[in-house]
Coordinates of C-alpha atoms in Angstrom, one line a residue:
Chain R
M141 CA -2.7 11.1 109.0
V142 CA -5.5 13.5 108.2
R143 CA -7.7 15.0 111.3
V144 CA -10.4 17.4 111.3
D145 CA -10.8 18.0 115.0
G146 CA -7.8 20.3 115.4
S147 CA -5.9 17.7 117.2
G148 CA -3.2 17.3 114.7
A149 CA 0.5 17.3 115.7
A150 CA 2.5 20.5 115.4
G151 CA 4.5 18.9 112.7
S152 CA 1.5 18.6 109.8
L153 CA 2.5 19.7 106.6
I154 CA -0.6 21.7 106.3
Q155 CA -2.8 23.0 109.4
V156 CA -5.9 24.8 109.3
R157 CA -7.6 26.1 112.4
G158 CA -10.8 27.9 113.0
L159 CA -11.4 28.8 109.3
D160 CA -14.2 30.8 108.6
K161 CA -15.1 32.3 104.9
T162 CA -18.1 34.4 104.7
Y163 CA -19.1 36.0 101.4
R164 CA -21.4 39.2 101.0
R165 CA -24.0 38.9 98.3
G166 CA -26.2 41.8 98.2
N167 CA -27.4 42.6 101.7
E168 CA -26.9 39.2 102.8
D169 CA -23.8 37.3 104.5
I170 CA -23.2 33.8 103.2
D171 CA -21.3 31.5 105.6
V172 CA -19.4 29.2 103.4
L173 CA -17.0 27.7 105.8
Q174 CA -17.4 27.8 109.4
G175 CA -14.7 27.0 112.2
L176 CA -13.0 24.4 109.8
N177 CA -10.0 22.5 111.2
L178 CA -7.8 20.3 109.3
D179 CA -4.6 18.6 109.6
V180 CA -2.6 16.9 106.7
D181 CA 0.7 15.3 106.7
K182 CA 3.4 15.0 103.9
G183 CA 2.3 12.3 101.4
D184 CA -1.3 12.5 102.2
F185 CA -3.9 12.1 99.3
V186 CA -7.1 13.8 100.4
A187 CA -10.3 13.9 98.6
F188 CA -13.3 16.4 99.5
M189 CA -16.5 15.5 98.5
G190 CA -19.9 17.6 99.1
P191 CA -22.8 19.0 97.5
S192 CA -22.4 21.9 95.3
G193 CA -22.1 25.0 97.1
S194 CA -20.7 23.3 100.3
G195 CA -17.5 25.1 100.0
K196 CA -15.2 22.8 98.5
T197 CA -13.6 25.0 95.8
T198 CA -13.6 27.8 98.5
L199 CA -11.6 25.6 100.7
L200 CA -9.0 24.7 98.0
N201 CA -8.8 28.4 97.1
L202 CA -8.0 29.1 100.7
L203 CA -5.5 26.4 101.0
G204 CA -3.9 27.4 97.8
G205 CA -3.5 30.9 98.9
L206 CA -5.7 32.3 96.0
D207 CA -8.3 33.7 98.4
V208 CA -8.0 35.2 102.0
P209 CA -10.4 33.4 105.0
T210 CA -12.4 35.8 107.2
R211 CA -11.2 34.1 110.2
G212 CA -8.8 31.3 111.0
T213 CA -5.2 30.4 110.0
I214 CA -3.7 28.2 107.6
S215 CA -0.2 27.2 107.8
V216 CA 1.7 25.1 105.2
A217 CA 5.2 23.8 106.2
G218 CA 5.6 26.2 109.0
D219 CA 4.5 29.3 106.9
E220 CA 1.4 31.2 108.1
I221 CA -0.2 32.2 104.8
T222 CA -3.5 34.1 106.2
H223 CA -1.6 37.4 106.8
M224 CA 0.7 37.2 104.0
S225 CA 0.5 40.1 101.5
R226 CA -0.6 39.8 98.2
D227 CA 2.7 39.9 96.6
K228 CA 4.3 37.5 99.1
L229 CA 1.3 35.1 98.7
T230 CA 2.0 35.1 95.1
H231 CA 5.8 34.2 95.5
W232 CA 4.6 31.6 98.1
R233 CA 2.1 29.8 95.7
A234 CA 5.0 29.7 93.0
R235 CA 7.1 27.8 95.4
H236 CA 4.8 25.6 97.0
V237 CA 1.5 25.1 95.1
G238 CA 0.7 23.1 92.2
F239 CA -2.7 23.6 90.5
I240 CA -4.6 21.2 88.4
F241 CA -8.0 22.7 87.2
Q242 CA -11.1 21.0 86.0
M243 CA -10.9 22.5 82.4
Y244 CA -7.1 22.1 82.2
N245 CA -6.6 25.9 81.8
L246 CA -3.5 25.5 79.7
I247 CA -2.5 28.5 77.6
P248 CA -3.8 27.8 74.0
V249 CA -1.1 29.6 72.2
L250 CA 1.7 27.8 74.1
T251 CA 2.9 24.1 73.2
A252 CA 2.7 21.6 75.7
F253 CA 6.3 22.2 76.3
H254 CA 5.9 26.1 77.0
N255 CA 2.8 25.4 79.0
V256 CA 4.7 23.2 81.5
E257 CA 7.6 25.5 81.6
L258 CA 5.7 28.5 82.7
P259 CA 6.2 28.0 86.4
L260 CA 9.9 27.7 85.9
L261 CA 10.0 31.0 84.2
L262 CA 9.7 32.5 87.7
T263 CA 12.8 30.7 88.8
K264 CA 16.4 31.3 88.4
L265 CA 16.9 28.1 86.2
S266 CA 18.8 28.4 83.1
K267 CA 17.3 27.7 79.7
A268 CA 18.8 24.2 79.5
E269 CA 17.9 23.5 83.4
R270 CA 14.3 24.5 82.3
R271 CA 14.3 22.4 79.2
K272 CA 15.5 19.3 81.4
H273 CA 13.0 19.7 84.2
V274 CA 10.0 20.3 81.6
E275 CA 11.4 17.1 79.7
T276 CA 11.4 15.3 82.9
A277 CA 7.7 16.4 83.9
L278 CA 6.2 15.5 80.5
S279 CA 8.0 12.0 80.6
I280 CA 6.5 11.4 84.1
V281 CA 2.9 12.1 82.5
G282 CA 3.7 9.9 79.6
L283 CA 3.8 12.7 77.0
G284 CA 7.4 13.1 76.3
E285 CA 6.7 12.8 72.7
R286 CA 3.9 15.5 72.5
M287 CA 5.8 18.4 73.9
R288 CA 5.5 20.3 70.8
H289 CA 1.9 20.1 70.4
Y290 CA -0.5 22.7 71.1
P291 CA -3.2 22.1 73.5
R292 CA -5.8 22.0 70.6
E293 CA -3.9 19.1 69.3
L294 CA -4.4 17.1 72.3
S295 CA -7.1 14.9 73.7
G296 CA -8.9 16.1 77.0
G297 CA -7.0 13.6 78.9
Q298 CA -3.6 14.6 77.4
E299 CA -4.4 18.3 78.1
Q300 CA -4.9 17.3 81.7
R301 CA -1.8 15.4 81.8
V302 CA 0.1 18.3 80.6
A303 CA -1.8 20.4 83.2
I304 CA -0.3 17.9 85.8
A305 CA 3.0 18.2 84.3
R306 CA 2.8 21.9 84.6
A307 CA 1.8 21.6 88.3
I308 CA 4.5 19.3 89.2
V309 CA 7.5 20.8 87.3
A310 CA 8.6 23.1 89.9
D311 CA 8.3 20.5 92.7
P312 CA 5.8 22.3 94.8
T313 CA 5.1 21.2 98.3
F314 CA 1.6 20.1 97.6
L315 CA -1.0 19.8 94.6
L316 CA -4.4 20.9 94.6
C317 CA -6.9 19.4 92.1
D318 CA -10.1 20.9 91.5
E319 CA -12.4 18.4 89.9
P320 CA -9.3 17.2 87.7
T321 CA -11.5 14.5 86.2
G322 CA -14.7 16.4 85.9
D323 CA -14.6 17.1 82.0
L324 CA -13.1 13.6 81.0
D325 CA -14.6 10.4 79.9
R326 CA -14.0 7.4 82.1
K327 CA -11.1 6.0 80.5
S328 CA -9.2 9.3 80.6
A329 CA -10.2 10.0 84.1
D330 CA -8.9 6.5 85.0
E331 CA -5.6 7.4 83.4
V332 CA -5.4 10.8 85.1
M333 CA -6.2 9.3 88.5
D334 CA -3.5 6.7 87.9
L335 CA -1.2 9.2 87.4
V336 CA -2.1 11.2 90.6
K337 CA -1.8 8.0 92.7
R338 CA 1.8 7.5 91.2
L339 CA 2.5 11.1 92.0
V340 CA 1.7 10.3 95.8
N341 CA 2.8 6.8 96.0
E342 CA 6.0 6.9 93.9
H343 CA 7.0 10.6 94.1
G344 CA 5.8 11.3 97.7
K345 CA 3.5 14.2 96.6
T346 CA 0.8 15.4 99.0
V347 CA -2.4 15.9 96.8
L348 CA -5.7 17.6 98.2
M349 CA -8.3 16.9 95.8
V350 CA -12.3 18.3 95.1
T351 CA -14.4 15.9 93.5
H352 CA -18.1 15.1 93.0
D353 CA -17.2 11.6 91.7
P354 CA -17.2 8.8 94.3
V355 CA -15.3 6.5 92.2
V356 CA -12.5 9.1 91.8
A357 CA -12.7 10.1 95.4
R358 CA -12.0 6.4 96.5
Q359 CA -8.6 6.6 94.8
A360 CA -7.6 9.0 97.8
N361 CA -6.3 7.6 101.0
T362 CA -8.8 9.8 102.8
T363 CA -12.0 11.3 101.8
L364 CA -13.6 14.3 103.8
H365 CA -17.1 15.5 103.5
L366 CA -18.0 19.0 103.6
E367 CA -21.5 20.0 104.4
K368 CA -22.8 23.4 105.4
G369 CA -19.3 24.8 105.6
V370 CA -18.1 22.1 108.0
L371 CA -16.2 19.0 107.6
V372 CA -18.2 16.4 109.1
E373 CA -16.5 13.2 108.4
A374 CA -13.3 11.9 108.1
G375 CA -11.8 8.5 107.4
A376 CA -9.1 6.7 106.1
R377 CA -9.7 5.0 102.6
Q378 CA -10.0 1.5 104.4
A379 CA -12.6 3.0 106.8
A380 CA -14.8 4.5 103.9
V381 CA -14.7 1.1 101.9
A382 CA -15.6 -0.6 104.9
G383 CA -18.5 1.6 105.6
G384 CA -19.6 1.4 101.9
A385 CA -19.4 -2.4 102.2
S386 CA -21.9 -2.4 105.3
Chain K
M297 CA 13.6 38.0 77.6
K298 CA 12.3 34.6 79.0
F299 CA 8.8 36.3 79.1
S300 CA 9.1 37.2 75.3
R301 CA 7.8 34.1 74.1
L302 CA 4.5 34.5 76.1
I303 CA 4.1 38.1 74.9
L304 CA 4.5 37.2 71.3
A305 CA 2.4 34.1 71.4
N306 CA -0.4 36.2 72.9
L307 CA 0.2 38.9 70.3
F308 CA -0.2 36.4 67.6
R309 CA -3.4 34.8 69.0
K310 CA -5.7 36.6 66.5
K311 CA -3.3 37.4 63.5
A312 CA -6.1 39.5 61.7
R313 CA -6.6 41.7 64.6
L314 CA -2.8 41.9 65.1
V315 CA -2.3 42.9 61.4
L316 CA -5.2 45.4 61.4
T317 CA -4.1 47.0 64.9
I318 CA -0.4 47.3 63.4
G319 CA -1.7 48.7 60.2
S320 CA -3.8 51.5 62.2
F321 CA -0.5 52.5 63.8
A322 CA 1.3 52.3 60.6
V323 CA -1.3 54.6 58.8
A324 CA -1.2 57.0 61.5
L325 CA 2.5 57.2 61.9
F326 CA 2.7 57.5 58.1
L327 CA 0.5 60.2 58.3
F328 CA 2.3 61.7 61.3
A329 CA 5.8 61.7 59.2
L330 CA 4.2 63.5 56.3
L331 CA 2.7 66.1 58.6
G332 CA 5.6 66.7 60.3
V333 CA 7.7 66.9 57.2
V334 CA 5.1 69.4 55.7
N335 CA 5.3 71.4 59.0
D336 CA 9.1 71.3 58.7
A337 CA 9.1 72.2 55.0
F338 CA 7.0 75.4 55.8
S339 CA 8.7 76.5 58.8
R340 CA 12.0 75.4 57.6
G341 CA 12.4 79.1 55.8
A342 CA 12.6 80.5 59.4
D343 CA 14.9 77.8 60.4
V344 CA 17.7 77.9 57.9
V345 CA 17.8 81.5 57.2
S346 CA 21.0 83.3 58.2
A347 CA 21.2 85.3 61.3
D348 CA 23.1 88.0 59.6
R349 CA 20.7 88.6 56.9
L350 CA 17.9 91.5 56.6
V351 CA 15.1 91.7 54.3
T352 CA 13.9 95.1 53.1
I353 CA 10.5 95.5 51.0
N354 CA 8.2 98.2 50.3
R355 CA 6.4 99.0 53.5
T356 CA 2.8 98.5 51.7
S357 CA 3.5 95.0 50.3
I358 CA 6.1 92.8 48.8
I359 CA 4.6 93.2 45.5
N360 CA 5.1 96.7 45.4
T361 CA 8.7 97.8 44.2
I362 CA 11.5 99.9 45.6
P363 CA 14.0 101.8 44.1
L364 CA 17.1 100.5 43.0
S365 CA 18.9 103.6 44.0
Y366 CA 18.5 102.6 48.0
R367 CA 21.1 99.9 47.3
D368 CA 24.1 102.2 47.5
E369 CA 22.4 104.3 50.4
I370 CA 21.7 101.0 52.5
L371 CA 25.4 99.8 51.9
R372 CA 26.8 103.0 53.5
I373 CA 24.9 102.3 56.7
P374 CA 27.6 101.2 59.3
G375 CA 27.4 97.5 59.9
V376 CA 26.0 96.5 56.4
K377 CA 28.5 94.1 54.3
Y378 CA 26.8 93.4 51.3
V379 CA 23.4 94.3 49.5
T380 CA 21.8 92.3 46.9
H381 CA 18.4 92.8 45.3
D382 CA 15.8 90.4 43.7
N383 CA 12.7 90.9 41.5
W384 CA 10.0 88.1 41.4
F385 CA 9.6 87.0 37.7
G386 CA 6.5 85.1 37.7
G387 CA 7.2 82.9 34.5
V388 CA 5.6 79.9 33.2
Y389 CA 7.6 77.0 31.6
Q390 CA 5.4 75.2 29.2
D391 CA 2.6 74.7 31.6
P392 CA 1.4 76.9 34.7
K393 CA 1.5 73.5 36.8
N394 CA 5.3 73.4 36.2
F395 CA 5.7 76.1 38.8
F396 CA 9.2 76.9 40.2
P397 CA 10.5 80.2 41.5
Q398 CA 12.2 82.5 39.1
F399 CA 14.2 85.5 40.5
V400 CA 16.0 88.4 38.7
I401 CA 19.2 88.8 40.6
D402 CA 22.1 91.0 41.2
P403 CA 24.9 88.9 40.1
E404 CA 27.6 91.2 41.6
N405 CA 26.6 90.5 45.2
Q406 CA 24.3 87.1 44.9
R407 CA 27.1 85.0 46.0
Q408 CA 28.4 87.3 49.0
V409 CA 24.8 87.5 50.3
F410 CA 23.8 83.8 50.0
P411 CA 27.0 81.9 50.2
E412 CA 25.2 78.7 51.4
L413 CA 23.8 78.6 47.6
I414 CA 27.1 77.2 45.9
V415 CA 27.8 77.5 42.1
P416 CA 31.2 76.4 40.8
D417 CA 33.3 79.2 39.8
D418 CA 33.6 78.3 36.2
Q419 CA 29.9 77.8 35.8
W420 CA 29.3 81.4 37.5
N421 CA 31.9 83.0 35.2
A422 CA 30.1 81.7 32.3
F423 CA 26.8 83.1 33.9
L424 CA 28.4 86.4 34.2
K425 CA 29.5 86.6 30.5
D426 CA 26.0 85.3 29.2
R427 CA 23.2 88.1 29.2
Q428 CA 20.6 85.4 28.9
G429 CA 22.1 83.2 31.2
T430 CA 20.5 81.3 34.1
I431 CA 21.7 79.4 37.2
V432 CA 19.2 76.8 38.1
G433 CA 18.8 74.9 41.3
A434 CA 19.6 71.2 41.2
A435 CA 16.3 70.1 42.2
T436 CA 14.4 71.9 39.3
M437 CA 17.3 70.6 37.0
Q438 CA 16.5 67.1 38.1
R439 CA 12.8 67.8 37.9
F440 CA 12.9 68.7 34.3
G441 CA 15.8 66.6 33.1
W442 CA 17.5 69.8 32.3
K443 CA 21.3 70.0 31.6
I444 CA 23.9 72.7 31.1
G445 CA 23.8 74.1 27.7
D446 CA 19.9 73.8 27.4
R447 CA 18.0 76.6 26.2
I448 CA 14.7 77.2 28.4
P449 CA 11.8 79.4 27.1
I450 CA 9.8 81.2 30.0
T451 CA 6.8 83.2 29.6
T452 CA 6.2 85.7 32.3
T453 CA 2.8 86.9 33.2
I454 CA 3.3 90.1 35.3
Y455 CA 5.3 93.6 34.9
G456 CA 2.6 94.4 32.2
L457 CA 4.6 91.5 30.0
A458 CA 2.0 89.0 30.1
G459 CA 2.7 86.6 27.3
K460 CA 6.1 87.6 26.6
H461 CA 8.6 84.8 25.8
F462 CA 12.1 84.9 27.3
E463 CA 14.9 82.6 26.4
F464 CA 17.5 81.6 28.8
N465 CA 20.6 79.5 28.5
I466 CA 21.6 77.2 31.5
D467 CA 24.9 78.1 32.4
G468 CA 25.5 76.5 35.9
V469 CA 23.6 74.7 38.7
Y470 CA 23.7 75.7 42.3
H471 CA 23.6 73.3 45.2
G472 CA 22.6 73.9 48.7
A473 CA 25.3 73.7 51.4
K474 CA 22.7 71.8 53.6
P475 CA 20.0 69.4 52.5
E476 CA 17.1 71.7 53.7
D477 CA 18.2 74.5 51.6
D478 CA 15.9 75.3 48.7
E479 CA 17.4 74.1 45.2
T480 CA 14.4 75.1 43.1
Q481 CA 15.2 78.6 42.1
F482 CA 15.9 80.1 38.7
W483 CA 18.1 82.9 38.7
F484 CA 18.8 85.2 35.8
Q485 CA 20.5 88.6 35.3
W486 CA 19.1 91.9 36.2
E487 CA 20.3 93.5 32.9
Y488 CA 18.3 91.1 30.6
F489 CA 15.2 91.8 32.8
K490 CA 15.7 95.5 32.8
E491 CA 15.9 95.9 28.9
S492 CA 12.3 94.4 28.6
V493 CA 10.4 95.7 31.3
P494 CA 8.4 99.3 30.8
D495 CA 10.4 102.3 31.7
Q496 CA 8.7 102.9 35.0
L497 CA 10.1 99.6 36.4
K498 CA 13.6 99.7 35.1
G499 CA 14.9 101.1 38.3
Q500 CA 12.7 99.4 40.6
V501 CA 13.4 95.9 42.4
G502 CA 11.4 93.6 44.5
W503 CA 13.1 93.6 47.6
Y504 CA 16.8 93.9 49.0
T505 CA 18.6 91.2 51.0
I506 CA 21.3 92.8 53.2
R507 CA 24.1 90.9 54.8
I508 CA 25.6 92.5 58.1
A509 CA 28.7 92.1 59.9
N510 CA 27.1 91.2 63.2
P511 CA 23.9 89.8 64.0
D512 CA 23.4 91.7 67.1
D513 CA 23.2 95.1 65.0
A514 CA 20.2 93.8 63.1
P515 CA 17.5 96.0 65.0
R516 CA 19.7 99.1 64.8
I517 CA 20.4 98.5 61.0
A518 CA 16.9 97.7 60.2
K519 CA 15.5 100.9 62.2
A520 CA 18.2 103.0 60.3
I521 CA 17.1 101.8 56.9
D522 CA 13.3 102.3 57.5
N523 CA 13.8 105.7 59.1
M524 CA 15.9 106.6 56.2
Y525 CA 13.0 106.3 53.8
L526 CA 10.3 107.4 56.3
N527 CA 7.7 109.8 54.6
S528 CA 9.2 109.1 51.3
P529 CA 7.1 107.7 48.2
Y530 CA 8.7 104.2 48.8
E531 CA 8.8 103.8 52.6
T532 CA 10.4 100.5 53.5
K533 CA 9.9 97.7 56.1
T534 CA 13.0 95.9 57.0
E535 CA 13.0 92.9 59.3
T536 CA 15.5 89.8 60.0
E537 CA 15.4 87.1 57.2
S538 CA 13.9 84.9 59.8
A539 CA 10.8 87.3 60.5
F540 CA 10.3 87.6 56.8
A541 CA 10.1 84.0 56.3
Q542 CA 7.8 83.4 59.2
G543 CA 5.6 86.2 57.7
W544 CA 5.8 84.6 54.4
V545 CA 4.7 81.1 55.8
K546 CA 1.7 82.8 57.7
Q547 CA 0.3 84.0 54.4
F548 CA -0.8 80.3 53.7
G549 CA -2.6 80.4 57.0
N550 CA -1.7 78.6 60.6
I551 CA -0.2 75.6 59.0
K552 CA 1.3 74.3 62.3
F553 CA -2.1 74.6 64.3
L554 CA -3.7 72.8 61.1
I555 CA -1.1 70.1 61.3
V556 CA -1.4 69.6 65.2
S557 CA -4.9 69.5 64.8
I558 CA -5.0 66.7 62.4
G559 CA -2.2 64.9 64.0
T560 CA -4.1 65.0 67.5
V561 CA -7.3 63.5 66.2
V562 CA -5.4 60.9 64.4
F563 CA -3.6 59.9 67.4
F564 CA -6.6 60.2 69.6
T565 CA -8.4 57.9 67.3
L566 CA -5.7 55.5 67.3
L567 CA -5.3 55.7 71.1
L568 CA -9.3 54.6 71.3
V569 CA -8.9 51.9 68.5
T570 CA -5.8 50.4 70.3
G571 CA -7.2 50.9 73.6
N572 CA -10.6 49.1 72.8
T573 CA -8.6 46.2 70.9
M574 CA -6.4 45.4 74.1
A575 CA -9.3 45.5 76.4
I576 CA -11.1 43.0 74.1
S577 CA -8.0 41.0 74.2
V578 CA -7.5 41.2 77.9
R579 CA -11.3 40.2 78.5
E580 CA -10.9 37.0 76.0
R581 CA -8.3 35.8 78.3
T582 CA -9.2 36.6 81.8
N583 CA -9.3 33.1 82.6
E584 CA -5.8 32.6 81.3
L585 CA -4.5 35.5 83.3
G586 CA -6.0 34.0 86.5
V587 CA -4.1 30.8 85.7
L588 CA -0.9 32.6 85.3
K589 CA -1.5 34.5 88.6
A590 CA -2.3 31.1 90.3
I591 CA 0.7 29.5 89.3
G592 CA 2.9 32.5 90.8
F593 CA 3.1 35.3 88.3
S594 CA 2.9 38.5 90.2
D595 CA 0.4 41.3 89.3
R596 CA 3.2 43.6 88.2
A597 CA 4.3 40.7 85.7
V598 CA 0.6 40.4 84.3
L599 CA 0.7 44.2 84.0
G600 CA 4.1 44.0 82.2
F601 CA 2.7 41.3 79.7
I602 CA -0.1 43.6 78.8
L603 CA 1.8 46.7 78.5
G604 CA 4.5 44.7 76.5
E605 CA 2.0 43.5 73.9
S606 CA 0.6 46.9 73.2
I607 CA 4.2 48.4 73.1
V608 CA 5.3 45.7 70.6
I609 CA 2.2 46.4 68.6
A610 CA 3.1 50.2 68.6
L611 CA 6.7 49.6 67.7
A612 CA 5.5 47.1 64.7
G613 CA 3.5 50.2 63.7
C614 CA 6.7 52.1 63.1
V615 CA 6.8 50.2 59.8
G616 CA 4.6 53.3 59.0
L617 CA 7.7 55.5 59.4
L618 CA 9.9 53.1 57.1
L619 CA 7.1 53.5 54.8
A620 CA 7.3 57.4 55.0
L621 CA 11.0 57.2 54.5
V622 CA 10.5 55.4 51.2
A623 CA 7.3 57.2 49.9
I624 CA 7.8 61.0 51.0
P625 CA 10.9 61.6 48.7
V626 CA 9.0 60.3 46.1
L627 CA 6.0 62.5 46.8
G628 CA 8.5 65.5 47.3
R629 CA 9.7 64.9 44.0
A630 CA 6.0 64.8 42.5
L631 CA 5.3 68.2 44.3
A632 CA 8.7 70.0 43.6
G633 CA 8.0 73.6 43.2
L634 CA 4.5 73.4 44.6
L635 CA 6.1 72.8 48.1
P636 CA 9.1 73.4 49.8
P637 CA 11.5 70.4 49.7
L638 CA 10.2 67.5 51.7
L639 CA 12.7 65.9 53.9
V640 CA 12.1 63.1 56.3
T641 CA 14.7 64.0 59.4
A642 CA 15.9 62.0 61.9
K643 CA 14.0 64.2 64.4
T644 CA 10.7 63.5 62.7
L645 CA 11.3 59.8 62.8
A646 CA 12.5 59.8 66.6
Y647 CA 9.2 61.8 67.5
G648 CA 7.3 59.3 65.5
V649 CA 9.0 56.7 67.5
I650 CA 8.2 58.5 70.9
A651 CA 4.5 59.1 69.7
A652 CA 4.0 55.4 68.9
L653 CA 5.5 54.5 72.3
V654 CA 3.3 57.0 74.4
V655 CA 0.1 55.8 72.3
G656 CA 1.0 52.1 73.0
F657 CA 1.7 52.8 76.5
A658 CA -1.7 54.8 76.9
S659 CA -3.9 52.5 75.1
G660 CA -2.4 49.4 77.1
I661 CA -2.2 50.8 80.7
L662 CA -5.8 50.6 81.6
P663 CA -6.5 47.1 80.2
A664 CA -3.2 46.2 82.0
Y665 CA -4.1 47.8 85.1
G666 CA -7.4 46.0 85.1
A667 CA -5.6 42.6 84.5
M668 CA -3.3 43.6 87.4
R669 CA -6.1 44.1 89.6
L670 CA -8.0 41.1 88.8
S671 CA -8.8 38.7 91.5
V672 CA -7.5 35.1 90.9
V673 CA -10.5 33.5 92.1
N674 CA -13.1 35.5 89.9
A675 CA -10.8 35.0 86.9
L676 CA -10.7 31.2 87.3
R677 CA -14.5 31.1 87.3
R678 CA -14.7 32.9 83.9
V679 CA -14.5 30.2 81.1

């Protein structure tokens, strides 16, 4: 269950309270997020929508421990991450977060296999164990046969599926997707979203996704709108569909 | 080791750039080895000399002679074991470019004073019996393809004998006890020389080399020799063989300063070139570094990757040292007689590897530090 009013249960997987983020540009302070609250349970699939500059990516960066808030707290599975040191946050990210980016962001000089293996290099797994995990992740995304291919030898949709395999290979607590279909044609976008839904429905993954695309957002269980730095609307997928129909 | 694939994959990202950067290192290290070897060659005279030897020359200059009669007087000084004398011959074999040093020696004491220059007894005995005999260093024998029994014509250019031909029979070959010993000399007998020079030079020698019983007595004995001939027509200057060798090298100018200056410029340029290459390489993949950090690679790991790359390039550049190992002996043979023996020592190679590592580290550290400090959010924004 997703809530934005700060009334979530203590057991929420992700709990955000009073989150502010202010950037300084020249002499001007720009408030990107203002007093944002959010509760996300395990297995939720949340889409964040909003106009450009509304703070969607900033929120994702804060939830993923890539950036630190000006005020407020973020707790994930009981870990309060907002006061972690840079080093500790790096280790936390490795263990808990899987990132999927709009531009796939694969390392071009590594094969699909070695791109997916990257997060496992930070673990104590043996080479054989790493291989097994990578093969499993690539088979989940349907690219078991393409593991020796370099990114330049793959289509955009395939590259994004490799990126998804990289995001899930270390079995993170949740996935953060920043416009995962933003660079794909509709067919490839549908394939990628089918895959993300499978991760939620069949593998119990928690997914938080930023998108501009309402079609993509409708795939999520819950869509939240960010406007002027606050989450102004929340609703279950059914409610959003019902609202759209009326 | 599990990160080595990532380091190597990044290195091979731009193959032409990699080859050129490694090539820069290789050329610089080759030059480093060559300069080091030349410096060693010139300073070796001071390094390989024996601590128990003194050299006495005419106080005015080494080109002025001193009387042969000094030999027995010097020998009587307490602490002196052996005295031998030499003259510079200044001869030409076929062509002036075929230079090698020829010395008129005192066969009686040569081997006692220079025991490290080894001649087999049978060859030495043949030499003693042959007035026109010569003993030649192994390097000069090899250079001209001579063999024992060959007859060698030499034309001298000094002692008022300019243009006079001397004929020598090769009776033996000497080898140095150590690789760095000079094996280019050509020795022949005092008696053969004496009968040809003008009368006023018959009792004159170029310099004395004195072997003493205890190196600690060197200052006392040197002073005693020079005091003995003070205010005489042939005043002397006696110093340790080491000081004499250093003075000899100084005649060529400050070789070490020259070599260090060239080496410094080369490595500083290399540092700039490699540092710039690494900086470009890091800037090109800022986004990828951001991704690595996002998925959990620490700042230190990223620092390590970049430094690792620059150090691997530096180590690959050590191929220049291997090239030096092969090429310098060839060069040394081509320049035999013009320069002291050019020997690539383990010390030179080790210094080369250390220099490569230092430049590799120094050129990588700034880009690596920049990558380490990179903010993930900013890095991910760059495409």
